[in-house]
Every structure is written in C-alpha cells, then in structure tokens.
Short mmCIF file of C-alpha atoms in Angstrom, two decimals:
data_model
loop_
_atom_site.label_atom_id
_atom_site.label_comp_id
_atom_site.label_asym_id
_atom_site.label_seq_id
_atom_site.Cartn_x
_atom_site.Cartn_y
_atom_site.Cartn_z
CA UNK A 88 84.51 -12.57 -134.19
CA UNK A 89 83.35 -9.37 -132.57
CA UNK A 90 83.64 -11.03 -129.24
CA UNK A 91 87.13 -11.65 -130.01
CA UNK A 92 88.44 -8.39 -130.90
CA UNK A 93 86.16 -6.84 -127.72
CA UNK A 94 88.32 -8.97 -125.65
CA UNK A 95 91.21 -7.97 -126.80
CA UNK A 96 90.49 -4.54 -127.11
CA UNK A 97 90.01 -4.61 -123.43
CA UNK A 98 93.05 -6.33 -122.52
CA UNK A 99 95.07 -3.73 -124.46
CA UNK A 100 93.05 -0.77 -122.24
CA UNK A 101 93.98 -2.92 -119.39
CA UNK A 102 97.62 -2.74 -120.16
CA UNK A 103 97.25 0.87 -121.51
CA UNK A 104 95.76 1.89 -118.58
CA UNK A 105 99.10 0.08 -116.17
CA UNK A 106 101.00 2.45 -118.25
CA UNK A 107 100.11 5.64 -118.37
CA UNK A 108 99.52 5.40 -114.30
CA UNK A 109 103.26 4.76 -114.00
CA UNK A 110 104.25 7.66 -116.56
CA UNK A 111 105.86 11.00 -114.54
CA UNK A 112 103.74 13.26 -117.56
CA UNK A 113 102.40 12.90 -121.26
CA UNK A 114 102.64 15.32 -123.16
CA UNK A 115 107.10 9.48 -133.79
CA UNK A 116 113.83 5.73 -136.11
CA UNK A 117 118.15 5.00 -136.06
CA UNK A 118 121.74 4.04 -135.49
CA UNK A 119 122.43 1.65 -132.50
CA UNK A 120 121.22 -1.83 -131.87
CA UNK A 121 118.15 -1.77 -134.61
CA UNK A 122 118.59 -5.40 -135.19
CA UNK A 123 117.58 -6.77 -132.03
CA UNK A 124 114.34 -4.84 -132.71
CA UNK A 125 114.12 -6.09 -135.97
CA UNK A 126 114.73 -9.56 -134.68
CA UNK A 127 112.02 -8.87 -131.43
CA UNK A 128 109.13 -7.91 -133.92
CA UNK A 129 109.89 -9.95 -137.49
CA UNK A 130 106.76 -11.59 -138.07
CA UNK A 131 106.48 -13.93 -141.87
CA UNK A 132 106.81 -12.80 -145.36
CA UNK A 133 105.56 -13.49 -148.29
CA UNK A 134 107.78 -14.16 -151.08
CA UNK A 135 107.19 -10.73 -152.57
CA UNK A 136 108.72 -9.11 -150.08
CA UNK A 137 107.32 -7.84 -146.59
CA UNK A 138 104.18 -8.71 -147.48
CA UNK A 139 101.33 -10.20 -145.03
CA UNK A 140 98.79 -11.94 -147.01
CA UNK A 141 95.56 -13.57 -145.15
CA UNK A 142 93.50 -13.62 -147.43
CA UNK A 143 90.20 -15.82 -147.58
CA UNK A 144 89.25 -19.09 -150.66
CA UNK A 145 88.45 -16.38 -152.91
CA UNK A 146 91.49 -14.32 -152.67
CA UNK A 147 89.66 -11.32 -151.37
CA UNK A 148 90.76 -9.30 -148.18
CA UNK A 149 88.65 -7.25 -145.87
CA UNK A 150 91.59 -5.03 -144.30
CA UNK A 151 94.13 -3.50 -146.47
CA UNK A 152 97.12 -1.83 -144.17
CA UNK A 153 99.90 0.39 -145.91
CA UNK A 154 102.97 1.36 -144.07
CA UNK A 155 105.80 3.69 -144.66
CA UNK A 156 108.84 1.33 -144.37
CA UNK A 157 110.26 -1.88 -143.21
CA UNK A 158 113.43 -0.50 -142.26
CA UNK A 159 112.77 1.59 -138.72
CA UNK A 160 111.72 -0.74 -135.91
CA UNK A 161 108.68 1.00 -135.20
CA UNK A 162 106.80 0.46 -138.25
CA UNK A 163 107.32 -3.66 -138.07
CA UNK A 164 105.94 -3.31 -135.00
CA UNK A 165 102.87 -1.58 -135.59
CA UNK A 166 102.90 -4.53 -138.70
CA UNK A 167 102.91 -7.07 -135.87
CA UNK A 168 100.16 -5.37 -134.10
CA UNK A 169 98.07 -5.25 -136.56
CA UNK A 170 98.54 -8.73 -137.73
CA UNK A 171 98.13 -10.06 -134.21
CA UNK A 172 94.62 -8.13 -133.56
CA UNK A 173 93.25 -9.03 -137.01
CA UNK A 174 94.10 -12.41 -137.05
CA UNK A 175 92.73 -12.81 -133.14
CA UNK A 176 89.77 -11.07 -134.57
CA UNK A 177 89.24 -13.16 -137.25
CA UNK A 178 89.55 -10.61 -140.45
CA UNK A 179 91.75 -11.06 -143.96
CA UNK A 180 94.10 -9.05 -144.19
CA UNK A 181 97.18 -7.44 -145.96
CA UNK A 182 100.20 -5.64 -144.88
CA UNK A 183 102.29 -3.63 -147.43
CA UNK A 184 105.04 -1.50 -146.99
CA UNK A 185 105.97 1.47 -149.05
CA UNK A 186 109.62 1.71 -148.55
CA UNK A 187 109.98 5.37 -148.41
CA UNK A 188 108.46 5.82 -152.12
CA UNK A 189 105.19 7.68 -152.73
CA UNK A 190 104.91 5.76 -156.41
CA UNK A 191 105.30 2.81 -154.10
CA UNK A 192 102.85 3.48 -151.62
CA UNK A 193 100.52 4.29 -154.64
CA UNK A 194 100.66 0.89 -156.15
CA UNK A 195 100.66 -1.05 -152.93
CA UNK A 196 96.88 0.92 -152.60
CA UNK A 197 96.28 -0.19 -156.00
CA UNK A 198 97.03 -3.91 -155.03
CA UNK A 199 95.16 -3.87 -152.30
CA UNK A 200 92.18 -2.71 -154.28
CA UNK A 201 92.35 -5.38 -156.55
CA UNK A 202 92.21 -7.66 -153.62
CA UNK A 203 89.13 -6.22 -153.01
CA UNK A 204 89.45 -4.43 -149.54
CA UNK A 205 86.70 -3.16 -147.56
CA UNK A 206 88.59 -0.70 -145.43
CA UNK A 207 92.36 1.10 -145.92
CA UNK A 208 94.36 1.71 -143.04
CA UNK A 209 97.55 3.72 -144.39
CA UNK A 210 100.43 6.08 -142.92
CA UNK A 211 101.52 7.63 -145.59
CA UNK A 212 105.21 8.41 -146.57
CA UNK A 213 104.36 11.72 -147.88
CA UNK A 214 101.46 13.99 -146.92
CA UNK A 215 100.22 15.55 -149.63
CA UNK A 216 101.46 12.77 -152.27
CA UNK A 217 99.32 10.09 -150.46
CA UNK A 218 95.88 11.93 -151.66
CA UNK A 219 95.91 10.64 -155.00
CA UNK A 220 96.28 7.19 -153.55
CA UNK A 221 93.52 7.93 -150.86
CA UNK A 222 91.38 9.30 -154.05
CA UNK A 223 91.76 6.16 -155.89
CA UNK A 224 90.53 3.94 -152.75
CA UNK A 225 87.75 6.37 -152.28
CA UNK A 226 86.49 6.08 -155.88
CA UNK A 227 86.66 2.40 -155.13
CA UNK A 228 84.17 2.96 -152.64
CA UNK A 229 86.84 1.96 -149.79
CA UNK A 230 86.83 3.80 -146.47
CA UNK A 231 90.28 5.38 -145.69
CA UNK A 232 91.96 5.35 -142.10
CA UNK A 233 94.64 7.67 -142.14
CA UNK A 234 96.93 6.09 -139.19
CA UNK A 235 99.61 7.82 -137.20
CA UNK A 236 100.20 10.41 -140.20
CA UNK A 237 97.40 13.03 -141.35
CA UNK A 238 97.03 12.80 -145.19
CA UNK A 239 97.11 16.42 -146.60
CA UNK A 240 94.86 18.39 -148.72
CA UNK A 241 91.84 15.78 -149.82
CA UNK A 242 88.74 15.06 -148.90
CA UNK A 243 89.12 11.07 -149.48
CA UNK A 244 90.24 10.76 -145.55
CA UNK A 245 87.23 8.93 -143.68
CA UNK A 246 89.25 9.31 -140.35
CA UNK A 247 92.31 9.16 -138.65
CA UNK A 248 93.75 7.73 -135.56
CA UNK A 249 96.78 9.46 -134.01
CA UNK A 250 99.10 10.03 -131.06
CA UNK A 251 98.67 13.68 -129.76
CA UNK A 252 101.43 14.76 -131.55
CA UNK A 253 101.80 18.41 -130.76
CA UNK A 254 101.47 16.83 -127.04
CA UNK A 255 104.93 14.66 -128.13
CA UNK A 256 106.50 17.59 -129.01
CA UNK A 257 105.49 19.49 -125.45
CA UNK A 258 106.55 16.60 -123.71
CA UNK A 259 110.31 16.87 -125.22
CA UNK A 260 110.51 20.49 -124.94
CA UNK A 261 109.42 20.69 -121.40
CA UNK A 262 111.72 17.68 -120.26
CA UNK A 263 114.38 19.94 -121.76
CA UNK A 264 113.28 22.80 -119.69
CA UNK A 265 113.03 20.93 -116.40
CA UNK A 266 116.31 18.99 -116.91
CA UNK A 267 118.27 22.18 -117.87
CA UNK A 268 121.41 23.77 -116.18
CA UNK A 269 120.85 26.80 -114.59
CA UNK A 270 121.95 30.25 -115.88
CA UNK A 271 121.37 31.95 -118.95
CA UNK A 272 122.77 31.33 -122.98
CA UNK A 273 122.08 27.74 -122.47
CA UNK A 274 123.23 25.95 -125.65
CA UNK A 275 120.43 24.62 -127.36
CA UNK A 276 120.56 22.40 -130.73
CA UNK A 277 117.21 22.05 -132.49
CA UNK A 278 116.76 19.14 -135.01
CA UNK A 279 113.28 17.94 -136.66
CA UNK A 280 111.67 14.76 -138.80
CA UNK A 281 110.90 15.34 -142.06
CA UNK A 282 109.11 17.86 -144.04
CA UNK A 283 106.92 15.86 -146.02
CA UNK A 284 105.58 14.55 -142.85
CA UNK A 285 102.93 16.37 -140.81
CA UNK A 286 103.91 15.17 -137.84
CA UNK A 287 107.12 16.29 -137.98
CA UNK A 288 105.40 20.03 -137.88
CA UNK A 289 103.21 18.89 -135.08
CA UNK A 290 106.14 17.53 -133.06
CA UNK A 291 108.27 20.86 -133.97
CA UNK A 292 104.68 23.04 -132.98
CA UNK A 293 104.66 21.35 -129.82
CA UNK A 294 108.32 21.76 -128.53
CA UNK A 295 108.59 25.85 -129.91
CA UNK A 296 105.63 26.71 -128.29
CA UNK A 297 107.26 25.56 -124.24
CA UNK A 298 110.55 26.74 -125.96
CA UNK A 299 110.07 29.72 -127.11
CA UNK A 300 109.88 31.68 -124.14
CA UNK A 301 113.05 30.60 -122.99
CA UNK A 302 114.51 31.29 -126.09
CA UNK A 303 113.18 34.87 -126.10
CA UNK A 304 113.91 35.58 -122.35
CA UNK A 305 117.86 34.24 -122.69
CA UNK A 306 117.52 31.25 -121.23
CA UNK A 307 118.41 29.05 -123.84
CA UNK A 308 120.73 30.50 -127.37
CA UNK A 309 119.54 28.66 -130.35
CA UNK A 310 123.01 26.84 -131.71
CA UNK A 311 122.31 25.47 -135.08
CA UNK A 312 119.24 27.35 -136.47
CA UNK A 313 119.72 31.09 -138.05
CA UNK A 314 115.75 30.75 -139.24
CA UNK A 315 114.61 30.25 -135.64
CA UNK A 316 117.12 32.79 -133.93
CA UNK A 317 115.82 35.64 -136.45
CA UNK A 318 112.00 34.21 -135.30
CA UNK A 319 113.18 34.02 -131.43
CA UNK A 320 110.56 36.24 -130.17
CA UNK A 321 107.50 34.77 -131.94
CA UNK A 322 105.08 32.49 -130.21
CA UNK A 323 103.04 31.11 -132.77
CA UNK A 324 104.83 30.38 -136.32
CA UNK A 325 103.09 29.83 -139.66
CA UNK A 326 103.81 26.75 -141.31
CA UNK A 327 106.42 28.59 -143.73
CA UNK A 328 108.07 29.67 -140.73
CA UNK A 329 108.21 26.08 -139.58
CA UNK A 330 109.46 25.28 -143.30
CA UNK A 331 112.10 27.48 -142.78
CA UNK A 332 113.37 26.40 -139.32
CA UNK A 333 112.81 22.84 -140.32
CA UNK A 334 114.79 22.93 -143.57
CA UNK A 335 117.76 23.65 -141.62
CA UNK A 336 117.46 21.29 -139.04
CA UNK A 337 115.59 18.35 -140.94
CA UNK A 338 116.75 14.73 -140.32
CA UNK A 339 114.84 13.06 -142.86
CA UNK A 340 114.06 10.61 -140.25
CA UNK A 341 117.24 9.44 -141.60
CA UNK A 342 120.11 8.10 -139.30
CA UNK A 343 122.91 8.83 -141.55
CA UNK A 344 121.50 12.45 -142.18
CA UNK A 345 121.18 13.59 -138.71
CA UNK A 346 124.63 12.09 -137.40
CA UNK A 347 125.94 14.52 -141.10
CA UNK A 348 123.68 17.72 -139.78
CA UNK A 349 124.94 16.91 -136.03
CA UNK A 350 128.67 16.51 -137.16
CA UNK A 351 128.13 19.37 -139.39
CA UNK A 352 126.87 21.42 -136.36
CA UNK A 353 129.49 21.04 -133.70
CA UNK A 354 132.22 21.03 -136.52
CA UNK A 355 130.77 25.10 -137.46
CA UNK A 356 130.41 25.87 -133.05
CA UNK A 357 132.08 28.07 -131.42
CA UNK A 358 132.89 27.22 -127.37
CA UNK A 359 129.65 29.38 -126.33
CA UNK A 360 127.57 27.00 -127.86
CA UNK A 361 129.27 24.05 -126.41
CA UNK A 362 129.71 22.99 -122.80
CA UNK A 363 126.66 21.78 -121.27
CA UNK A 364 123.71 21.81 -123.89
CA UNK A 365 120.10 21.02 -124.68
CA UNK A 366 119.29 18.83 -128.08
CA UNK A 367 115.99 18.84 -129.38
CA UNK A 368 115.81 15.12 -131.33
CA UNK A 369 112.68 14.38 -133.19
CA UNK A 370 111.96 10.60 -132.86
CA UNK A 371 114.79 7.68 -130.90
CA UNK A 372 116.66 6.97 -133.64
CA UNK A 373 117.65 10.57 -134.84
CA UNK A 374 118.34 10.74 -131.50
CA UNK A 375 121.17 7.97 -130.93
CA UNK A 376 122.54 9.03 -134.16
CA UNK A 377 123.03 12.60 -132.78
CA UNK A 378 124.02 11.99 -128.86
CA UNK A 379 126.81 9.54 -130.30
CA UNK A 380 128.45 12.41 -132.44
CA UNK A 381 127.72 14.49 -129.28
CA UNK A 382 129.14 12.15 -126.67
CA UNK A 383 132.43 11.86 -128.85
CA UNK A 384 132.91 15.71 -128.95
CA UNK A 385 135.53 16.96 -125.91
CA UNK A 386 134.33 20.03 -126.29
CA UNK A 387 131.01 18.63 -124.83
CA UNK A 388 130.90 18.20 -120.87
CA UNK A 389 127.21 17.19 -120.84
CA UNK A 390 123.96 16.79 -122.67
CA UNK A 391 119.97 16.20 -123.09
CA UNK A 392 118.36 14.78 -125.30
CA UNK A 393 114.90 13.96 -126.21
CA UNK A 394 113.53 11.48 -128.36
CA UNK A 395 110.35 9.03 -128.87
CA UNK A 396 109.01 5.89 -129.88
CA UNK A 397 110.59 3.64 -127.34
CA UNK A 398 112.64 1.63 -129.35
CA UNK A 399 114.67 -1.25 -127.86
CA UNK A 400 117.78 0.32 -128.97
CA UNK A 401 116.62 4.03 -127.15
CA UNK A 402 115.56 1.89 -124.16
CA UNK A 403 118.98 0.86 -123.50
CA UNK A 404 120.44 4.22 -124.46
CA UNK A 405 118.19 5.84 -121.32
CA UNK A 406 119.12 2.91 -118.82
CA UNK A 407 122.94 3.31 -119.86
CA UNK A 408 122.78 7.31 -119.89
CA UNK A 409 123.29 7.61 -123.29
CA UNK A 410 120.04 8.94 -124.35
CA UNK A 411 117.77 11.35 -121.74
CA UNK A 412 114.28 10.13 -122.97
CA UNK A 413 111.56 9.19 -124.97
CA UNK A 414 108.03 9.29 -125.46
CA UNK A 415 106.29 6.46 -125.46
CA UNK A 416 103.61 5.65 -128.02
CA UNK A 417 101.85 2.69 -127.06
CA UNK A 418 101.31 0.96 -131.00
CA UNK A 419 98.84 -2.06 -129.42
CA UNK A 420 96.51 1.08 -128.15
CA UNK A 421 96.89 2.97 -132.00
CA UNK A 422 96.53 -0.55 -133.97
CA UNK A 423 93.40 -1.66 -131.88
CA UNK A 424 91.84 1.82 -131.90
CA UNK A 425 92.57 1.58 -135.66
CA UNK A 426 90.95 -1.90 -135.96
CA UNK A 427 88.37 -0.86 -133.90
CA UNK A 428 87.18 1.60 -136.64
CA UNK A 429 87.52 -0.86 -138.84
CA UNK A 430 85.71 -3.31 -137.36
CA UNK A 431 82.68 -0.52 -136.98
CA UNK A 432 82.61 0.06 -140.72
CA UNK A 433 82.61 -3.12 -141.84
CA UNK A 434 79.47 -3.52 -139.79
CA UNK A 435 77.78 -0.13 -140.79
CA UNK A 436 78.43 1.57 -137.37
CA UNK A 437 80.22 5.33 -137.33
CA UNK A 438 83.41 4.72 -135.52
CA UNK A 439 83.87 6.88 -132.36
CA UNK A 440 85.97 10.01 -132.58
CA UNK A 441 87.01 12.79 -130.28
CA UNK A 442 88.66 14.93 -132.05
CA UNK A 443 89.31 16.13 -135.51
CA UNK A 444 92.01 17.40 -137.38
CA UNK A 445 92.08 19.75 -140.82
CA UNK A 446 94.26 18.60 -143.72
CA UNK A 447 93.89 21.66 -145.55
CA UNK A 448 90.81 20.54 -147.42
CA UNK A 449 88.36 19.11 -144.49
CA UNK A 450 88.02 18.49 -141.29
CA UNK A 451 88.94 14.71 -140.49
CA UNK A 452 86.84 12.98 -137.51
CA UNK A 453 89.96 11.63 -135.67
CA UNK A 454 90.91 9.26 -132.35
CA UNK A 455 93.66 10.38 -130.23
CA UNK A 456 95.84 7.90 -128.08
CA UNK A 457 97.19 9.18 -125.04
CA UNK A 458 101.17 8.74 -124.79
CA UNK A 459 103.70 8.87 -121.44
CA UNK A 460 107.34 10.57 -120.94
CA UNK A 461 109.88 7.63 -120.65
CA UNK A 462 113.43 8.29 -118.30
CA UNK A 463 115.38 5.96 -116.33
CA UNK A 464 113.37 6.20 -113.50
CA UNK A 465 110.14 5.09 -114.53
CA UNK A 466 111.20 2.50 -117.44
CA UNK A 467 111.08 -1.00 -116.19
CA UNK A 468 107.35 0.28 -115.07
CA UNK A 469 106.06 1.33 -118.14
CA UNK A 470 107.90 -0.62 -120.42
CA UNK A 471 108.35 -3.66 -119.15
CA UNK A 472 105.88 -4.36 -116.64
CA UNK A 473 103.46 -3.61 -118.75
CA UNK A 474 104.81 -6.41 -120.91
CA UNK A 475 105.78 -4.25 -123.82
CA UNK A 476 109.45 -5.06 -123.57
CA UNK A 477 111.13 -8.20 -121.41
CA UNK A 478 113.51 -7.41 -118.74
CA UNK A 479 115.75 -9.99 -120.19
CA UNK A 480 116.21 -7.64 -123.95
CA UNK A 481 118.33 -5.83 -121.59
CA UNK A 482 121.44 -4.94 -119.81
CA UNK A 483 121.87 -2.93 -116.18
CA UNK A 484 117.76 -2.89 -115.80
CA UNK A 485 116.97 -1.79 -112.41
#
C-alpha cells in the first residue's frame, strides 16, 4: 500500500516538477464553458448525491474528505484527485460535498464520523463556522487536515496544506503591473472572493501589497472602490481594512454576482475610468463573468485581467484573448501532499511541514505547494504537456 502511494507521489513531483520549469514566475470558479469541465472531471455517485463511498466489509472508512461544492469545476477535480490517489493507494474513503452550507458541511463531518474515519481532510465553506465541525472530529479523536482553506479561530486544526496564497495574489497584481499601459491614472477595477473565506484576504493581501505603490504614486486610479481610494497610501492594511475594501468589491465566488458588481461598475463610470484598464479578478470564473461584461462595453478599448485556477473554460479564454491569465494550482500536487499526511498519521509518523499559519487561536503546522503564472505563451507547456489538460479540449492551441 505504502509502496503504492510512494510511487505515485513521485510521479506527481515528476510532473510537478515539468511544470513549474516551464512557468515565466509563481507568485483559488464561473460563467463560460463550465460543463465541459464538469464533463472532463465527473467521476461516480452515490445515490445520495455526490457522494464517494469506498468503504471496507464493515462499513468503516479510513479517510473522510469534505469539500465546499460540486458546482465550480475546481472542487470536482480536487474530488477526482483524491479519489484517484486513495484508491491507487489502497485506503477507504469518502467524499462529501457541502454545497455552500456551513449546517451542511457540519453534518457531512458528522457522517463521516459515524463511518468511523481515522483522518478529516476538509476545505471549509466558511472559516470561522467550520470550527465547531473541526471540534466535533477532534473530540472524536480524528486528526483534522484543513485543505486549501485555513479554518479560523480553533485549536482542533492538526495541519493544513495550502497553495501560497498571498503568493497568488502577488502573482496577479504584478502581471497587472508588467502588462500595463504606460502613463499615469491608469483605470484600475479591483474585485475579491468572498469574505468568509481566508483566502480571499490572502489573495487580496497579496495583490495590494505590489499594488499599492502604484496606486499611491498615480500610476493606477482605483475605479470601483471608495474604501481603498480613502486607504491609497497605506502599505499594510488590517484585516478590517481588508473587510472594508472587500465588502465593496466581493464576488461571492459567485458568477452571477460579479457579472451584477461588474455591470454595476461600468454602468456608475465616468470616461476617466474607462479606456484602457486593469481588472483585478479573484479566481477564473469571476473572471470570465467580469471580462464578458467588460468586452461588451464600447466605452472599453482594452483590458487585463487576472484570474486563477486554470479551469478549462479560463484556458480557452487566455488562448482566444478573452481572459489575460491565471494562476495555476496544480490540485494532483495539493491532494497527494494532503494524502501524504494522511498516510503518515495513520501510521503514527508526524507529517512534514514547512510552514505554519495562525488562525487566530494557534499556530497550524502547514505544507505549501508551489504554483506558476499561466498566459498564452507558456500554456500548452504547462498545461498540457504536463498532461493536466489534452490538446484536443481545445480550440486555436498553438
């Protein structure tokens, strides 16, 4: 069993490490074609709905894997990642999804308790909501693997394994930098994921702190955001500050909400803030959402646009123009670094960590995944020849 996973462990470093050589720098879904994701990464259901059930004779499970929601392509793939390693690897194991619903996410934990898990992995749908679930699995005696998403404000959070997601957001503020026009009062819209989600604050951290100077020097004139125009000429910003700037820019993570905000936006513009422009997207499919209502604006001679996750959809936004870039999280490296800790504590071992993040309450012993800047020029590279995507799912690949 261990050999297994080993194996394929190192095959997934092997591809990893194709990747980020091809990447031009490194530093989390949409409108647009989601359902030939869907379609690329639908694995089996139960009957109950999205569920993954390998459980052993007696019923029992070892893993137990919670996930926000079934409807953004990049969470069914991380579900097919994980079900691929396990399964290669030879452990039970469950896959729930939460659906966007904290009292959701809470029972899925529950059932998955019952089923007698060994070891949670869970991204939780809302930071600080998900500790009472955590608590419950701790109490169980279950370890807890916060994945992707730092649970806030409890102690019940063994580890966590994440992109470096203030790096994500560096990545998309400095492509917006480099790839600007020149002059001064550039136009730039700022948009952001969702404030119950840490990373969302991470990502935002990230892209103000490359930004800001710009912003405070001229360079750029902040379109859509009167919180971060009055904080312009601070560097660092407390998390109420963040609050503040986020709660006017917020997508939700929704698709519908940030083509509303984005239509909202440019309706409310004047002509200075219109022309050539900047957009700060949060994740790829905020980002079609918002370059389509920006594309169909006259007013609008030319944009970028950031984004990340590497969805099909985004990929073929980038190779047709639509859609600037994205950063590219590699999910078989996060679900096998994930298993990997697993795999350690169901045999005793402390999992390796090199880094740790607070949550408000403690210190978490965390693994960090490296990630890559996607554009037209380097895609078929990382994305496809490292047999992430085929060249065949799409159009006009060079």
């Amino acid at each position: 069993m261990k050999k297994k996973l080993l194996g394929l462990l190192l095959a997934t470093t092997m591809v990893f490490g194709m990747v980020t050589g091809c990447g031009d720098g490194g530093g989390t879904s949409s409108g647009g074609s989601d359902s030939d994701d869907t379609a690329k990464v639908e694995s089996k259901e139960a009957s109950s709905g999205g569920e993954e059930d390998s459980s052993g004779a007696d019923g029992e499970i070892q893993v137990g894997i919670v996930l926000p929601t079934k409807d953004e392509p990049r969470w069914l793939q991380d579900q097919k990642q994980f079900e691929t390693i396990l399964d290669d690897a030879g452990f039970t194991k469950q896959v729930l999804f939460s659906q966007g619903s904290s009292a959701a996410e809470k029972t899925n934990v529950e059932t998955l308790i019952s089923k007698g898990i060994k070891v949670l992995i869970i991204c939780p749908q809302d930071a600080d909501a998900a500790a009472a679930a955590v608590e419950e699995a701790r109490d169980a005696g279950i370890k807890v693997i916060a994945y992707d998403r730092l649970i806030k404000n409890t102690d019940a959070v063994d580890y966590y394994v994440t992109f470096d997601s203030v790096s994500v957001g560096v990545a998309q503020g400095q492509y917006l930098i480099d790839n600007a026009p020149e002059g001064s009062d550039i136009p730039l819209y700022l948009y952001a994921g969702a404030v119950t989600d840490n990373n969302a604050f991470l990502f935002f951290e990230g892209a103000w702190s490359v930004l800001q100077p710009k912003i405070a020097d001229g360079t750029f004139k902040i379109a859509n955001s009167s919180e971060a125009e009055a904080l312009k000429d601070k560097a660092e910003l407390t998390r109420d500050e963040m609050s503040k700037i986020m709660g006017q820019v917020t997508t939700d993570w929704d698709f519908n909400a940030a083509k509303s905000k984005a239509e909202a936006h440019l309706t409310a513009a004047g002509a200075d803030v219109k022309g050539d422009v900047l957009i700060l997207a949060p994740n790829d499919g905020t980002s079609r959402s918002i370059a389509d209502v920006f594309a169909a604006d006259k007013d609008i001679t030319k944009y970028v646009i950031t984004g990340q996750d590497s969805e099909m959809a985004s990929v073929q936004y980038i190779i047709d123009g639509k859609q600037s870039m994205t950063v590219f999280k590699d999910t078989r490296t996060l679900s096998a670094d994930s298993v990997a800790m697993a795999v350690d504590i169901l045999d005793g071992k402390d999992p390796a960590t090199d880094s740790s993040y607070n949550n408000e309450k403690i210190d978490v012993p965390s693994k960090q995944t490296p990630i890559v800047v996607v554009t037209k020029d380097n895609v078929k590279e990382v994305l496809v020849d490292s047999g992430y995507y085929e060249a065949s799912e799409f159009t006009g690949l060079e």
